């Protein structure tokens, strides 16, 4: 089952990839004409990578990070279909080309990128390094502030990163006491039906968990805390039989965007209907596609939604 989950997530060019070797060799020489740009040696997960000091043709194959570049004032020339479908990016993607699911070497090569951003575990990393400087990112290892600062450092836009962080801190400082007062000691969970069961999500796997558990420090059900948060995996497998253990007094939910199963296979059951959150009308439908992301732009939209629902 774990293997199935990894395959599903990989198909979305998403998170939770198979861990890569942290001692991987540095990226190979780029095919990009270096005379048009100054270069820096960037210490990436995959070693020392020679990248443009001011990248102009960024292709983001690790779709969770497209919003980071947009926040920093860098419009990628290419992102995946999955990122193109993020409703929170509406109006921000003019001129950006899709690279499909991010696995086509031909599409990437044709774009003549000067910087590639890929997930740890991407099967084409070695080939991508022959096309352009390639930075490998392990998903879910850093909180949003640290992560955005790192992208700022990578692209010479640390000032832009700090500007966003300062504004984000103000928003959290204003909303947090209101939400904590409204929720109190009640528990909150994030549950998503998928083809063969249910996922419960934690603090570092999108779906609003970064805000609920990270920023607002709301209480998770014990099972979620143990299996999804304390384990640092960010998610846990749940069956109908065990679902009550993972269900909070408040539930954020949507059908899994990685398959076309009918979510009523969960929502229509007596187990679901018997949950206290369902009985008390404290179940909130998150955006099926947008909630996957936890970049700055998506987090701002999720923050508005979460605060509205919990207060």
Tab-separated table of N, CA and C in Angstrom, residues 14-111:
chain	number	residue	atom	x	y	z
A	14	UNK	N	4.365	15.071	-7.392
A	14	UNK	CA	4.047	15.691	-6.124
A	14	UNK	C	5.047	15.362	-5.056
A	15	UNK	N	4.510	15.308	-3.824
A	15	UNK	CA	5.368	15.208	-2.673
A	15	UNK	C	5.520	13.784	-2.201
A	16	UNK	N	6.396	13.592	-1.162
A	16	UNK	CA	6.573	12.290	-0.570
A	16	UNK	C	7.318	11.340	-1.467
A	17	UNK	N	8.276	11.800	-2.223
A	17	UNK	CA	9.000	10.942	-3.133
A	17	UNK	C	9.924	10.003	-2.361
A	18	UNK	N	10.372	8.945	-3.056
A	18	UNK	CA	11.335	8.038	-2.456
A	18	UNK	C	12.606	8.801	-2.123
A	19	UNK	N	13.116	8.667	-0.913
A	19	UNK	CA	14.296	9.443	-0.513
A	19	UNK	C	15.475	9.208	-1.444
A	20	UNK	N	16.157	10.277	-1.794
A	20	UNK	CA	17.345	10.184	-2.635
A	20	UNK	C	18.590	10.177	-1.763
A	21	UNK	N	19.703	9.843	-2.344
A	21	UNK	CA	20.965	9.792	-1.627
A	21	UNK	C	21.470	11.207	-1.364
A	22	UNK	N	21.576	11.629	-0.106
A	22	UNK	CA	22.018	12.993	0.178
A	22	UNK	C	23.462	13.249	-0.192
A	23	UNK	N	24.190	12.212	-0.528
A	23	UNK	CA	25.585	12.397	-0.940
A	23	UNK	C	25.723	12.295	-2.450
A	24	UNK	N	24.627	12.564	-3.162
A	24	UNK	CA	24.650	12.480	-4.623
A	24	UNK	C	25.693	13.422	-5.203
A	25	UNK	N	26.184	13.072	-6.398
A	25	UNK	CA	27.211	13.870	-7.052
A	25	UNK	C	26.661	15.223	-7.473
A	26	UNK	N	27.492	16.255	-7.531
A	26	UNK	CA	27.050	17.568	-8.011
A	26	UNK	C	26.522	17.483	-9.438
A	27	UNK	N	25.682	18.479	-9.764
A	27	UNK	CA	25.111	18.517	-11.109
A	27	UNK	C	26.217	18.634	-12.156
A	28	UNK	N	25.968	18.020	-13.321
A	28	UNK	CA	26.944	18.068	-14.395
A	28	UNK	C	26.891	19.416	-15.100
A	29	UNK	N	27.846	19.620	-16.014
A	29	UNK	CA	27.957	20.885	-16.729
A	29	UNK	C	26.691	21.161	-17.524
A	30	UNK	N	26.176	22.348	-17.438
A	30	UNK	CA	24.945	22.722	-18.129
A	30	UNK	C	25.201	22.976	-19.597
A	31	UNK	N	24.125	22.765	-20.398
A	31	UNK	CA	24.210	23.082	-21.824
A	31	UNK	C	23.861	24.534	-22.095
A	32	UNK	N	23.448	25.291	-21.053
A	32	UNK	CA	23.078	26.692	-21.223
A	32	UNK	C	24.326	27.533	-21.487
A	33	UNK	N	24.187	28.532	-22.329
A	33	UNK	CA	25.292	29.441	-22.632
A	33	UNK	C	25.586	30.309	-21.415
A	34	UNK	N	26.696	30.078	-20.776
A	34	UNK	CA	26.997	30.746	-19.522
A	34	UNK	C	27.455	32.191	-19.727
A	35	UNK	N	27.744	32.578	-20.938
A	35	UNK	CA	28.245	33.930	-21.162
A	35	UNK	C	27.172	34.978	-20.940
A	36	UNK	N	25.912	34.572	-20.893
A	36	UNK	CA	24.811	35.514	-20.753
A	36	UNK	C	24.437	35.769	-19.304
A	37	UNK	N	25.137	35.194	-18.378
A	37	UNK	CA	24.717	35.318	-16.991
A	37	UNK	C	25.890	35.062	-16.058
A	38	UNK	N	25.831	35.693	-14.883
A	38	UNK	CA	26.784	35.354	-13.836
A	38	UNK	C	26.282	34.111	-13.121
A	39	UNK	N	27.217	33.332	-12.598
A	39	UNK	CA	26.838	32.083	-11.941
A	39	UNK	C	27.350	32.063	-10.503
A	40	UNK	N	26.622	31.316	-9.670
A	40	UNK	CA	27.037	31.112	-8.288
A	40	UNK	C	27.057	29.619	-8.001
A	41	UNK	N	27.804	29.239	-7.006
A	41	UNK	CA	27.808	27.851	-6.550
A	41	UNK	C	26.802	27.715	-5.420
A	42	UNK	N	25.724	27.026	-5.698
A	42	UNK	CA	24.638	26.872	-4.727
A	42	UNK	C	24.702	25.493	-4.092
A	43	UNK	N	24.671	25.466	-2.757
A	43	UNK	CA	24.718	24.197	-2.040
A	43	UNK	C	23.316	23.614	-1.951
A	44	UNK	N	23.017	22.695	-2.829
A	44	UNK	CA	21.703	22.073	-2.907
A	44	UNK	C	21.721	20.692	-2.248
A	45	UNK	N	20.565	20.092	-2.151
A	45	UNK	CA	20.460	18.738	-1.606
A	45	UNK	C	21.300	17.761	-2.417
A	46	UNK	N	21.387	17.998	-3.716
A	46	UNK	CA	22.116	17.100	-4.605
A	46	UNK	C	23.564	17.520	-4.831
A	47	UNK	N	24.082	18.372	-3.967
A	47	UNK	CA	25.475	18.762	-4.072
A	47	UNK	C	25.639	20.219	-4.475
A	48	UNK	N	26.844	20.602	-4.859
A	48	UNK	CA	27.116	21.969	-5.293
A	48	UNK	C	26.691	22.113	-6.747
A	49	UNK	N	25.751	23.027	-6.983
A	49	UNK	CA	25.217	23.221	-8.330
A	49	UNK	C	25.547	24.640	-8.790
A	50	UNK	N	26.119	24.756	-9.961
A	50	UNK	CA	26.433	26.062	-10.545
A	50	UNK	C	25.181	26.603	-11.214
A	51	UNK	N	24.569	27.626	-10.614
A	51	UNK	CA	23.300	28.139	-11.118
A	51	UNK	C	23.418	29.621	-11.477
A	52	UNK	N	22.527	30.124	-12.339
A	52	UNK	CA	22.559	31.553	-12.684
A	52	UNK	C	22.285	32.414	-11.456
A	53	UNK	N	23.026	33.503	-11.340
A	53	UNK	CA	22.806	34.426	-10.238
A	53	UNK	C	21.440	35.089	-10.359
A	54	UNK	N	20.996	35.295	-11.590
A	54	UNK	CA	19.693	35.907	-11.855
A	54	UNK	C	18.980	35.065	-12.914
A	55	UNK	N	18.370	33.955	-12.515
A	55	UNK	CA	17.768	33.035	-13.496
A	55	UNK	C	16.623	33.681	-14.261
A	56	UNK	N	16.600	33.436	-15.575
A	56	UNK	CA	15.583	34.024	-16.445
A	56	UNK	C	14.641	32.987	-17.038
A	57	UNK	N	15.094	31.727	-17.103
A	57	UNK	CA	14.303	30.687	-17.767
A	57	UNK	C	14.189	29.472	-16.835
A	58	UNK	N	13.402	29.671	-15.796
A	58	UNK	CA	13.246	28.625	-14.783
A	58	UNK	C	12.119	27.679	-15.187
A	59	UNK	N	12.368	26.397	-15.095
A	59	UNK	CA	11.330	25.388	-15.277
A	59	UNK	C	11.159	24.651	-13.950
A	60	UNK	N	9.949	24.705	-13.405
A	60	UNK	CA	9.672	24.105	-12.099
A	60	UNK	C	8.925	22.801	-12.311
A	61	UNK	N	9.649	21.698	-12.208
A	61	UNK	CA	9.048	20.375	-12.351
A	61	UNK	C	8.513	19.872	-11.012
A	62	UNK	N	9.081	20.368	-9.924
A	62	UNK	CA	8.578	20.071	-8.578
A	62	UNK	C	7.444	21.058	-8.313
A	63	UNK	N	6.223	20.680	-8.706
A	63	UNK	CA	5.135	21.655	-8.836
A	63	UNK	C	4.746	22.346	-7.535
A	64	UNK	N	5.098	21.794	-6.410
A	64	UNK	CA	4.782	22.440	-5.133
A	64	UNK	C	5.469	23.787	-4.978
A	65	UNK	N	6.498	24.054	-5.793
A	65	UNK	CA	7.305	25.252	-5.597
A	65	UNK	C	7.098	26.321	-6.660
A	66	UNK	N	6.147	26.109	-7.565
A	66	UNK	CA	5.865	27.133	-8.569
A	66	UNK	C	5.457	28.444	-7.905
A	67	UNK	N	4.653	28.354	-6.853
A	67	UNK	CA	4.183	29.539	-6.153
A	67	UNK	C	5.284	30.277	-5.411
A	68	UNK	N	6.330	29.582	-5.024
A	68	UNK	CA	7.456	30.246	-4.379
A	68	UNK	C	8.125	31.215	-5.354
A	69	UNK	N	8.316	30.756	-6.582
A	69	UNK	CA	8.953	31.611	-7.578
A	69	UNK	C	8.067	32.798	-7.935
A	70	UNK	N	6.768	32.564	-8.074
A	70	UNK	CA	5.853	33.660	-8.373
A	70	UNK	C	5.867	34.694	-7.253
A	71	UNK	N	5.946	34.234	-6.012
A	71	UNK	CA	5.992	35.135	-4.865
A	71	UNK	C	7.252	35.992	-4.882
A	72	UNK	N	8.339	35.417	-5.369
A	72	UNK	CA	9.616	36.140	-5.417
A	72	UNK	C	9.742	37.024	-6.650
A	73	UNK	N	8.701	37.073	-7.453
A	73	UNK	CA	8.738	37.923	-8.640
A	73	UNK	C	9.408	37.283	-9.827
A	74	UNK	N	9.523	35.957	-9.815
A	74	UNK	CA	10.112	35.218	-10.924
A	74	UNK	C	9.024	34.376	-11.573
A	75	UNK	N	8.710	34.663	-12.816
A	75	UNK	CA	7.708	33.866	-13.521
A	75	UNK	C	8.419	32.737	-14.260
A	76	UNK	N	8.208	31.483	-13.847
A	76	UNK	CA	8.841	30.374	-14.559
A	76	UNK	C	8.380	30.354	-16.012
A	77	UNK	N	9.196	29.795	-16.877
A	77	UNK	CA	8.768	29.646	-18.266
A	77	UNK	C	7.988	28.351	-18.442
A	78	UNK	N	8.134	27.424	-17.487
A	78	UNK	CA	7.430	26.153	-17.577
A	78	UNK	C	7.107	25.578	-16.215
A	79	UNK	N	5.878	25.074	-16.067
A	79	UNK	CA	5.465	24.369	-14.854
A	79	UNK	C	4.596	23.183	-15.273
A	80	UNK	N	4.290	22.298	-14.364
A	80	UNK	CA	3.516	21.105	-14.695
A	80	UNK	C	2.031	21.415	-14.856
A	81	UNK	N	1.321	20.483	-15.473
A	81	UNK	CA	-0.134	20.602	-15.597
A	81	UNK	C	-0.778	20.773	-14.224
A	82	UNK	N	-0.272	20.037	-13.267
A	82	UNK	CA	-0.852	20.072	-11.922
A	82	UNK	C	-0.778	21.471	-11.333
A	83	UNK	N	0.359	22.125	-11.501
A	83	UNK	CA	0.493	23.490	-10.998
A	83	UNK	C	-0.357	24.458	-11.815
A	84	UNK	N	-0.474	24.216	-13.120
A	84	UNK	CA	-1.306	25.073	-13.970
A	84	UNK	C	-2.760	25.041	-13.510
A	85	UNK	N	-3.176	23.917	-12.908
A	85	UNK	CA	-4.572	23.753	-12.494
A	85	UNK	C	-4.856	24.304	-11.107
A	86	UNK	N	-3.842	24.821	-10.430
A	86	UNK	CA	-4.058	25.369	-9.092
A	86	UNK	C	-4.934	26.626	-9.197
A	87	UNK	N	-6.139	26.610	-8.642
A	87	UNK	CA	-7.031	27.766	-8.788
A	87	UNK	C	-6.483	29.022	-8.121
A	88	UNK	N	-5.601	28.859	-7.166
A	88	UNK	CA	-5.044	30.011	-6.466
A	88	UNK	C	-4.040	30.783	-7.321
A	89	UNK	N	-3.613	30.189	-8.439
A	89	UNK	CA	-2.682	30.864	-9.347
A	89	UNK	C	-3.409	31.625	-10.454
A	90	UNK	N	-4.716	31.650	-10.392
A	90	UNK	CA	-5.497	32.278	-11.461
A	90	UNK	C	-5.028	33.720	-11.690
A	91	UNK	N	-4.775	34.058	-12.950
A	91	UNK	CA	-4.337	35.397	-13.303
A	91	UNK	C	-2.855	35.629	-13.165
A	92	UNK	N	-2.119	34.614	-12.721
A	92	UNK	CA	-0.686	34.772	-12.496
A	92	UNK	C	0.171	33.963	-13.462
A	93	UNK	N	-0.470	33.218	-14.363
A	93	UNK	CA	0.268	32.260	-15.177
A	93	UNK	C	0.354	32.635	-16.654
A	94	UNK	N	-0.023	33.848	-16.998
A	94	UNK	CA	0.042	34.270	-18.400
A	94	UNK	C	1.466	34.133	-18.925
A	95	UNK	N	1.607	33.481	-20.067
A	95	UNK	CA	2.917	33.332	-20.694
A	95	UNK	C	3.699	32.126	-20.221
A	96	UNK	N	3.182	31.417	-19.219
A	96	UNK	CA	3.870	30.218	-18.731
A	96	UNK	C	3.378	29.003	-19.507
A	97	UNK	N	4.311	28.173	-19.920
A	97	UNK	CA	3.987	26.990	-20.714
A	97	UNK	C	3.941	25.748	-19.820
A	98	UNK	N	3.037	24.841	-20.149
A	98	UNK	CA	2.950	23.588	-19.400
A	98	UNK	C	3.988	22.596	-19.900
A	99	UNK	N	4.560	21.823	-18.965
A	99	UNK	CA	5.476	20.744	-19.329
A	99	UNK	C	4.809	19.395	-19.085
A	100	UNK	N	3.479	19.391	-19.102
A	100	UNK	CA	2.754	18.143	-18.882
A	100	UNK	C	2.950	17.642	-17.466
A	101	UNK	N	3.232	16.367	-17.335
A	101	UNK	CA	3.445	15.816	-15.995
A	101	UNK	C	4.892	15.946	-15.537
A	102	UNK	N	5.722	16.583	-16.354
A	102	UNK	CA	7.093	16.860	-15.940
A	102	UNK	C	8.090	15.763	-16.213
A	103	UNK	N	7.682	14.743	-16.965
A	103	UNK	CA	8.593	13.624	-17.213
A	103	UNK	C	9.210	13.646	-18.605
A	104	UNK	N	8.760	14.563	-19.474
A	104	UNK	CA	9.257	14.587	-20.846
A	104	UNK	C	10.562	15.372	-20.939
A	105	UNK	N	11.649	14.651	-21.193
A	105	UNK	CA	12.943	15.301	-21.357
A	105	UNK	C	12.937	16.200	-22.594
A	106	UNK	N	12.218	15.774	-23.633
A	106	UNK	CA	12.166	16.552	-24.863
A	106	UNK	C	11.517	17.909	-24.637
A	107	UNK	N	10.411	17.931	-23.888
A	107	UNK	CA	9.727	19.201	-23.620
A	107	UNK	C	10.617	20.149	-22.838
A	108	UNK	N	11.283	19.603	-21.836
A	108	UNK	CA	12.151	20.433	-21.005
A	108	UNK	C	13.325	20.959	-21.825
A	109	UNK	N	13.931	20.107	-22.603
A	109	UNK	CA	15.070	20.509	-23.427
A	109	UNK	C	14.677	21.614	-24.407
A	110	UNK	N	13.484	21.495	-24.991
A	110	UNK	CA	13.033	22.471	-25.984
A	110	UNK	C	12.843	23.860	-25.383
A	111	UNK	N	12.649	23.933	-24.083
A	111	UNK	CA	12.450	25.236	-23.430
A	111	UNK	C	13.756	25.974	-23.183
